[in-house]
mmCIF file of C-alpha atoms in Angstrom:
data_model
loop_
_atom_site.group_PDB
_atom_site.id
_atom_site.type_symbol
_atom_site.label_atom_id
_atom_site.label_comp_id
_atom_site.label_asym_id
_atom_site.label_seq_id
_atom_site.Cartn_x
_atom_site.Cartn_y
_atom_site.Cartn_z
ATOM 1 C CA UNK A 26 -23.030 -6.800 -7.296
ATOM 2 C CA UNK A 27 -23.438 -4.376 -10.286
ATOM 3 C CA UNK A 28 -25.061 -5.078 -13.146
ATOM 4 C CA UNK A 29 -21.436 -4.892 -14.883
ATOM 5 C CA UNK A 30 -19.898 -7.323 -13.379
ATOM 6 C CA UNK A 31 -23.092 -9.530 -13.408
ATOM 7 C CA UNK A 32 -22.824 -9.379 -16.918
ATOM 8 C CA UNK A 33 -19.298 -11.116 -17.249
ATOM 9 C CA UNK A 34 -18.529 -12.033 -13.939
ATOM 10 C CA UNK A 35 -15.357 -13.959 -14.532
ATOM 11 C CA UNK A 36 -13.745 -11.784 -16.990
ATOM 12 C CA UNK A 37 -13.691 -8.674 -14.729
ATOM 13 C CA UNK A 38 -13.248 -10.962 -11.841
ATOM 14 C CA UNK A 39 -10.087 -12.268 -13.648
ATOM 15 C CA UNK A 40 -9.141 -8.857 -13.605
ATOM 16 C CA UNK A 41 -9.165 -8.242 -9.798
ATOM 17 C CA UNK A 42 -7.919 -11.286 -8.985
ATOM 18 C CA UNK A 43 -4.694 -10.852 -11.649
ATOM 19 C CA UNK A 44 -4.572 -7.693 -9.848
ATOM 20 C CA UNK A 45 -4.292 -8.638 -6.560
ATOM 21 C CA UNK A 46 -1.598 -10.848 -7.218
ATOM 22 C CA UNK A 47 0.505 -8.821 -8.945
ATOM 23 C CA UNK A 48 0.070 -5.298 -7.763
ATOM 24 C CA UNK A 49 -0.036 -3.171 -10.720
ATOM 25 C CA UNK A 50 -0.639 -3.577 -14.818
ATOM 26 C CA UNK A 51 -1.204 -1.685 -17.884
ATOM 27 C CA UNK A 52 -4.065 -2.572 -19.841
ATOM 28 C CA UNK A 53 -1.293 -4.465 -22.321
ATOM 29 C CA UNK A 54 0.103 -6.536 -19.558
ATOM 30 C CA UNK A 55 -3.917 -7.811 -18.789
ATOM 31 C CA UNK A 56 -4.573 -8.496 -22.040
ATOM 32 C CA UNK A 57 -1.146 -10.366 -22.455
ATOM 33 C CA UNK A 58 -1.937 -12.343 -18.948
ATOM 34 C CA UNK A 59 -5.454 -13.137 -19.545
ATOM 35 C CA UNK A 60 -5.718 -13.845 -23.173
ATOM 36 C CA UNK A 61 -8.184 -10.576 -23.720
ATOM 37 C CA UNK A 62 -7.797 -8.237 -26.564
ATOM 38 C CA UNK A 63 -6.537 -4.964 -25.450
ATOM 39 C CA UNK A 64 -9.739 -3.327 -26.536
ATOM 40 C CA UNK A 65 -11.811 -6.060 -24.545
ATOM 41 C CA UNK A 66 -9.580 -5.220 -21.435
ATOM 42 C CA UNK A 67 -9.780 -1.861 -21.838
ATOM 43 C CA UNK A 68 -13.659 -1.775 -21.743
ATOM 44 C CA UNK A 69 -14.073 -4.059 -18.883
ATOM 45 C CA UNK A 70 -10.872 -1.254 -17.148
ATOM 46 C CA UNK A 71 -13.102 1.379 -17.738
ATOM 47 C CA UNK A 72 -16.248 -0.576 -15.619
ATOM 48 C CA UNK A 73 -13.989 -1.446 -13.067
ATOM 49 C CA UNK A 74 -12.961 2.298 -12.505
ATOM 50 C CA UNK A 75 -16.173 3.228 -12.975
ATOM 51 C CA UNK A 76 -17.628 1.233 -9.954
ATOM 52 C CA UNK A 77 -14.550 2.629 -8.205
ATOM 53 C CA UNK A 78 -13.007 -1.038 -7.689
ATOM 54 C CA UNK A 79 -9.378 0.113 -9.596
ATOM 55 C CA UNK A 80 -7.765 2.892 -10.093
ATOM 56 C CA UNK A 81 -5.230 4.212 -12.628
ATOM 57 C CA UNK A 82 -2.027 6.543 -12.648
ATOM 58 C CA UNK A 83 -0.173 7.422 -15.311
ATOM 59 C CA UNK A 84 3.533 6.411 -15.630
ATOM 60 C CA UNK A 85 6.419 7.568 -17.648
ATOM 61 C CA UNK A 86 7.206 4.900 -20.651
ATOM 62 C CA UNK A 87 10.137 4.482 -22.567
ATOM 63 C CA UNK A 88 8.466 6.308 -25.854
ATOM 64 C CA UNK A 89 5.355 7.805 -26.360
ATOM 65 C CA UNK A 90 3.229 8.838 -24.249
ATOM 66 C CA UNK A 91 2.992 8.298 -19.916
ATOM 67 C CA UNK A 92 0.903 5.194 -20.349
ATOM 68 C CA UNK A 93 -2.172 3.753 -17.599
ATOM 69 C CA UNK A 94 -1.207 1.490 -15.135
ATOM 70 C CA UNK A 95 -4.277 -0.095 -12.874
ATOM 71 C CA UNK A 96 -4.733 -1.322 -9.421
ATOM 72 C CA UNK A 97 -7.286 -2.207 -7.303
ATOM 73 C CA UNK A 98 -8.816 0.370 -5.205
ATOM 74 C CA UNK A 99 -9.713 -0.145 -1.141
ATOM 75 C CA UNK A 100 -13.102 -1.023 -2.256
ATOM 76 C CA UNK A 101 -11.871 -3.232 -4.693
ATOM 77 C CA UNK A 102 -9.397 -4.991 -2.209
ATOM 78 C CA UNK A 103 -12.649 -5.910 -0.036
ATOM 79 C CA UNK A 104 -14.177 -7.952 -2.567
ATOM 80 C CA UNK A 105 -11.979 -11.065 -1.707
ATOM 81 C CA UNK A 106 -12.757 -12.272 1.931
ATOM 82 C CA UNK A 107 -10.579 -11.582 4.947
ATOM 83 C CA UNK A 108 -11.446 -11.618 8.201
ATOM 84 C CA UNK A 109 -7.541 -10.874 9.650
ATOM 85 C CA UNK A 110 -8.638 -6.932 9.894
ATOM 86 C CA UNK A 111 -11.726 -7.469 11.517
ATOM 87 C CA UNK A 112 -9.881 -9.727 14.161
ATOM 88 C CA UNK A 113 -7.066 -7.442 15.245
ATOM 89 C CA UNK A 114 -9.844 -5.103 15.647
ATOM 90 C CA UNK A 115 -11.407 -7.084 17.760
ATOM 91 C CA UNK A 116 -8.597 -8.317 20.064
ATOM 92 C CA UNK A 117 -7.689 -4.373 19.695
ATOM 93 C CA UNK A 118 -10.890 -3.463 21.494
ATOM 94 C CA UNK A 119 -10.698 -6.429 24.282
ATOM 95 C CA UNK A 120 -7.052 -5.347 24.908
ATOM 96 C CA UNK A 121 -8.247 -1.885 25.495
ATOM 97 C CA UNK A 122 -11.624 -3.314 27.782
ATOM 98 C CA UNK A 123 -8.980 -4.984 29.642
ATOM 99 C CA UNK A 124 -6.057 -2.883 30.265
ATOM 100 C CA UNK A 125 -6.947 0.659 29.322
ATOM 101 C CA UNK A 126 -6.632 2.547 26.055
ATOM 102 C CA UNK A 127 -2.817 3.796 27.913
ATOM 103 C CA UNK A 128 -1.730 0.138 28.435
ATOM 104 C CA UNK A 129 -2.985 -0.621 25.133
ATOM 105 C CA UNK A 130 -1.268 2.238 23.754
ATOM 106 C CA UNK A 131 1.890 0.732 25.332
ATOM 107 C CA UNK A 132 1.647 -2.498 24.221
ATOM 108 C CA UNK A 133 1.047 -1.089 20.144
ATOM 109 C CA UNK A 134 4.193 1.065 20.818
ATOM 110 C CA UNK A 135 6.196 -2.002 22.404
ATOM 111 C CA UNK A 136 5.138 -3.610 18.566
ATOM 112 C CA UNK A 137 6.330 -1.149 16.242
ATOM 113 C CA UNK A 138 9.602 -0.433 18.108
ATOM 114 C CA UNK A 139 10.314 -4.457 17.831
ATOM 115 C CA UNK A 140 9.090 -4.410 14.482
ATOM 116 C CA UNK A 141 11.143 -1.067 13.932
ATOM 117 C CA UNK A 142 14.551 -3.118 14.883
ATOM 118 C CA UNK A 143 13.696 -5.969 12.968
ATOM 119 C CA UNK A 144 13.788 -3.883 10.010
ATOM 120 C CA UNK A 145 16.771 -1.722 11.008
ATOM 121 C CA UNK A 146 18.653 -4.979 11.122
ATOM 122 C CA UNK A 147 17.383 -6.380 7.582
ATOM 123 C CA UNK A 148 18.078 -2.937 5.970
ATOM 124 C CA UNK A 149 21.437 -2.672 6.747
ATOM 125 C CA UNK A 150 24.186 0.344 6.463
ATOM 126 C CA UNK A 151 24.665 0.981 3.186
ATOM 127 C CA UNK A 152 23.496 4.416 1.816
ATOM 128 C CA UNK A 153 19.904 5.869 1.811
ATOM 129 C CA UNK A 154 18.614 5.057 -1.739
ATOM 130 C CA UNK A 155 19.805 1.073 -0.821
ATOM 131 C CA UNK A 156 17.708 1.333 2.409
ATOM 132 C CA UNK A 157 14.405 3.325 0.865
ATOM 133 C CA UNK A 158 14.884 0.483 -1.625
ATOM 134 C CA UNK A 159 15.073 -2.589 0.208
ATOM 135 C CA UNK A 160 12.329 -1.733 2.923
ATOM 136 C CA UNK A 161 10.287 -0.885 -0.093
ATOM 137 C CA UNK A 162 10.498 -4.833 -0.624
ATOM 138 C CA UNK A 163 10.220 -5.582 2.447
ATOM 139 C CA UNK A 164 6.793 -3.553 2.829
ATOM 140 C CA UNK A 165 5.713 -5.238 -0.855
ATOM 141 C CA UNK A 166 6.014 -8.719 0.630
ATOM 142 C CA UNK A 167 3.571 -8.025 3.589
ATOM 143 C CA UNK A 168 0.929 -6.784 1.599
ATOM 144 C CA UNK A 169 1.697 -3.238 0.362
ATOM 145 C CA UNK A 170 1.618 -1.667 -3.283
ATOM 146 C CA UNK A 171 4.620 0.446 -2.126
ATOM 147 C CA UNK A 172 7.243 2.199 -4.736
ATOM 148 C CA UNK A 173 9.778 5.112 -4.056
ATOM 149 C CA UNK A 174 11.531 7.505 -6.117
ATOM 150 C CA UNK A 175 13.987 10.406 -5.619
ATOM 151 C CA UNK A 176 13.022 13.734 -5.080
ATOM 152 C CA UNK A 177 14.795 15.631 -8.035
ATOM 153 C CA UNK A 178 17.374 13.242 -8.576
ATOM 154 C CA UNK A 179 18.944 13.236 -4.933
ATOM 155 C CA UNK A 180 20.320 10.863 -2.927
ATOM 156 C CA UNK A 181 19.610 12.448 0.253
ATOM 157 C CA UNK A 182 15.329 12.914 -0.325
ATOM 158 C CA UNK A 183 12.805 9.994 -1.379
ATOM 159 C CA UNK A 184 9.171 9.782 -1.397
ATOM 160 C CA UNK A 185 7.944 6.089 -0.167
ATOM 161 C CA UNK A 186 4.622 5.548 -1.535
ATOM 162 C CA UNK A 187 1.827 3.148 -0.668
ATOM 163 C CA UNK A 188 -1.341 2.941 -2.969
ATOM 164 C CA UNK A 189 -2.855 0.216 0.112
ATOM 165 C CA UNK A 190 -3.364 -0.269 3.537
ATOM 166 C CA UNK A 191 -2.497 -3.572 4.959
ATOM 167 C CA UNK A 192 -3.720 -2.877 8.313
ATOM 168 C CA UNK A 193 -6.363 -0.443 7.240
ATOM 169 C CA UNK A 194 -9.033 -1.893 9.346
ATOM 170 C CA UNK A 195 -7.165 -1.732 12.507
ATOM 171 C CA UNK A 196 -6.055 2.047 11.310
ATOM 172 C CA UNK A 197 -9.538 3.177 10.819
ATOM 173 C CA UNK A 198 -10.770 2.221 14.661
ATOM 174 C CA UNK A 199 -6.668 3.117 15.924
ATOM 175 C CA UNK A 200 -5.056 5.715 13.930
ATOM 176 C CA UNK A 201 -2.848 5.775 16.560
ATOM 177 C CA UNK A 202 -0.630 2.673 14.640
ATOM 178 C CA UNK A 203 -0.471 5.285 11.736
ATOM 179 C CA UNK A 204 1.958 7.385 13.869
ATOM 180 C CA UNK A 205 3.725 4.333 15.234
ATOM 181 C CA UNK A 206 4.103 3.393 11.522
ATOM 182 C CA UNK A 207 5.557 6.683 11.264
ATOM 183 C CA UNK A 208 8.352 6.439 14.249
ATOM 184 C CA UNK A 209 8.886 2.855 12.483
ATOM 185 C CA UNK A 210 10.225 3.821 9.251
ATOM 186 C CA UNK A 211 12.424 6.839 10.834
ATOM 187 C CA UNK A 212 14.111 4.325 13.768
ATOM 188 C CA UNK A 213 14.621 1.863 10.895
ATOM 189 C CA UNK A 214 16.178 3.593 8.367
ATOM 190 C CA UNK A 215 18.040 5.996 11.334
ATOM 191 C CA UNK A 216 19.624 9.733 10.630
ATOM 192 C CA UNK A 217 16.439 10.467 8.823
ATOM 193 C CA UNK A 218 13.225 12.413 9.326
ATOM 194 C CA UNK A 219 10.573 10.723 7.931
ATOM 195 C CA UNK A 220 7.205 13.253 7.356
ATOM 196 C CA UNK A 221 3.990 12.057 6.103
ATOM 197 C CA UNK A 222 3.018 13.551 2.764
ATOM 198 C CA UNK A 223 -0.476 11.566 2.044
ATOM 199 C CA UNK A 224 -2.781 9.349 4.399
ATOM 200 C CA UNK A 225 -5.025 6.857 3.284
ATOM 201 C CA UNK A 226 -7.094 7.141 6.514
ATOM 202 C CA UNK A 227 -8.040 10.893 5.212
ATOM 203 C CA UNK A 228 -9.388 9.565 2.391
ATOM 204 C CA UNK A 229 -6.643 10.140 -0.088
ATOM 205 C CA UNK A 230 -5.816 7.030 -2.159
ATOM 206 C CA UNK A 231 -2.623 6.236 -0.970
ATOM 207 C CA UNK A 232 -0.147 6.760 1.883
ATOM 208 C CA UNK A 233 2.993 8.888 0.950
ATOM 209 C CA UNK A 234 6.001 9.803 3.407
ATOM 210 C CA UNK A 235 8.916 12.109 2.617
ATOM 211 C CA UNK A 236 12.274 10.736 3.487
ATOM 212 C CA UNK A 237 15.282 12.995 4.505
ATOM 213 C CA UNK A 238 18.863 12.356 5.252
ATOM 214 C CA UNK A 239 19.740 14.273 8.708
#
């Protein structure tokens, strides 16, 4: 533990947590939730980034400038317990002890094309931006900080975005579920091609993928 957050532990420890729950926040939208001045929250932001536990982009607001909006970092997300990574690692390796990294292979594939269907069904058949759209809150409710937008106003190209890694564990001993992920989101949304733009396994802070109506 830094020295920072030694100093007011449950302040900037408010902050994660508030975080966590909610996604994403501008320093207003802390301050509002927690009580905190904006120029308390602010300070205690700028420790947090510093020790590389948030991170910030910079949105578009409705006047004035593109304001700050913060969320926690990987680093950050491993302050708060879990063992659920480290087990599906584990039963990842056995699986492969047992049957073979092919077999395994298989049975990862056999997932993802289930998982694929499941959210073909829940997306529906109305048009592309509805789809992106919906399994954007589908991947939110599992665990993701996802968003999309349109490329250039179109309704045929959308970037999916997400600033987190549910499964990033498993991905960092199995990459090989990145590229199921991949054939996932292009058999779900169907008559699309679906290209990865960023990778969080690369070290880039979030995962981006380029959606385009075939």
């Amino acid at each position: 533990m830094t020295m920072a957050i030694a100093k007011q532990p449950s302040t900037k420890q408010d902050i994660l947590q508030h975080l966590l729950k909610i996604g994403q926040a501008s320093a207003q939208e802390l301050a509002d939730a927690l009580e905190i001045s904006p120029q308390a929250i602010r300070r205690h932001l700028k420790d947090l980034e510093t020790e590389g536990l948030i991170v910030h982009q910079s949105v578009p607001a409705a006047m004035g400038r593109p304001q700050h909006v913060y969320e926690l970092s990987q680093e950050g997300r491993d302050r708060f317990p879990s063992r659920y990574g480290e087990f599906a690692v584990d039963f990842l390796d056995t699986l492969t002890e047992t049957l073979g990294y092919e077999q395994a292979s298989s049975v990862l594939r056999k997932h993802w094309e289930r998982k694929a269907m499941e959210y073909r069904v829940r997306l529906g058949k109305g048009n592309l931006r509805d789809r992106v759209a919906k399994l954007v809150e589908l991947r939110k409710a599992e665990g993701y900080m996802a968003e999309w937008y349109p490329v250039q106003e179109s309704d045929c190209q959308f970037i999916l975005t997400e600033h987190n890694c549910a499964i990033s564990h498993v991905a960092s001993s199995f990459p090989s579920v990145c590229g199921h992920e991949l054939e996932m989101f292009a058999a779900a949304l169907q008559n699309c091609k679906v290209e990865r733009t960023h990778w969080i396994v690369n070290g880039e802070h979030r995962c981006g993928y380029l959606i385009k109506e075939q």
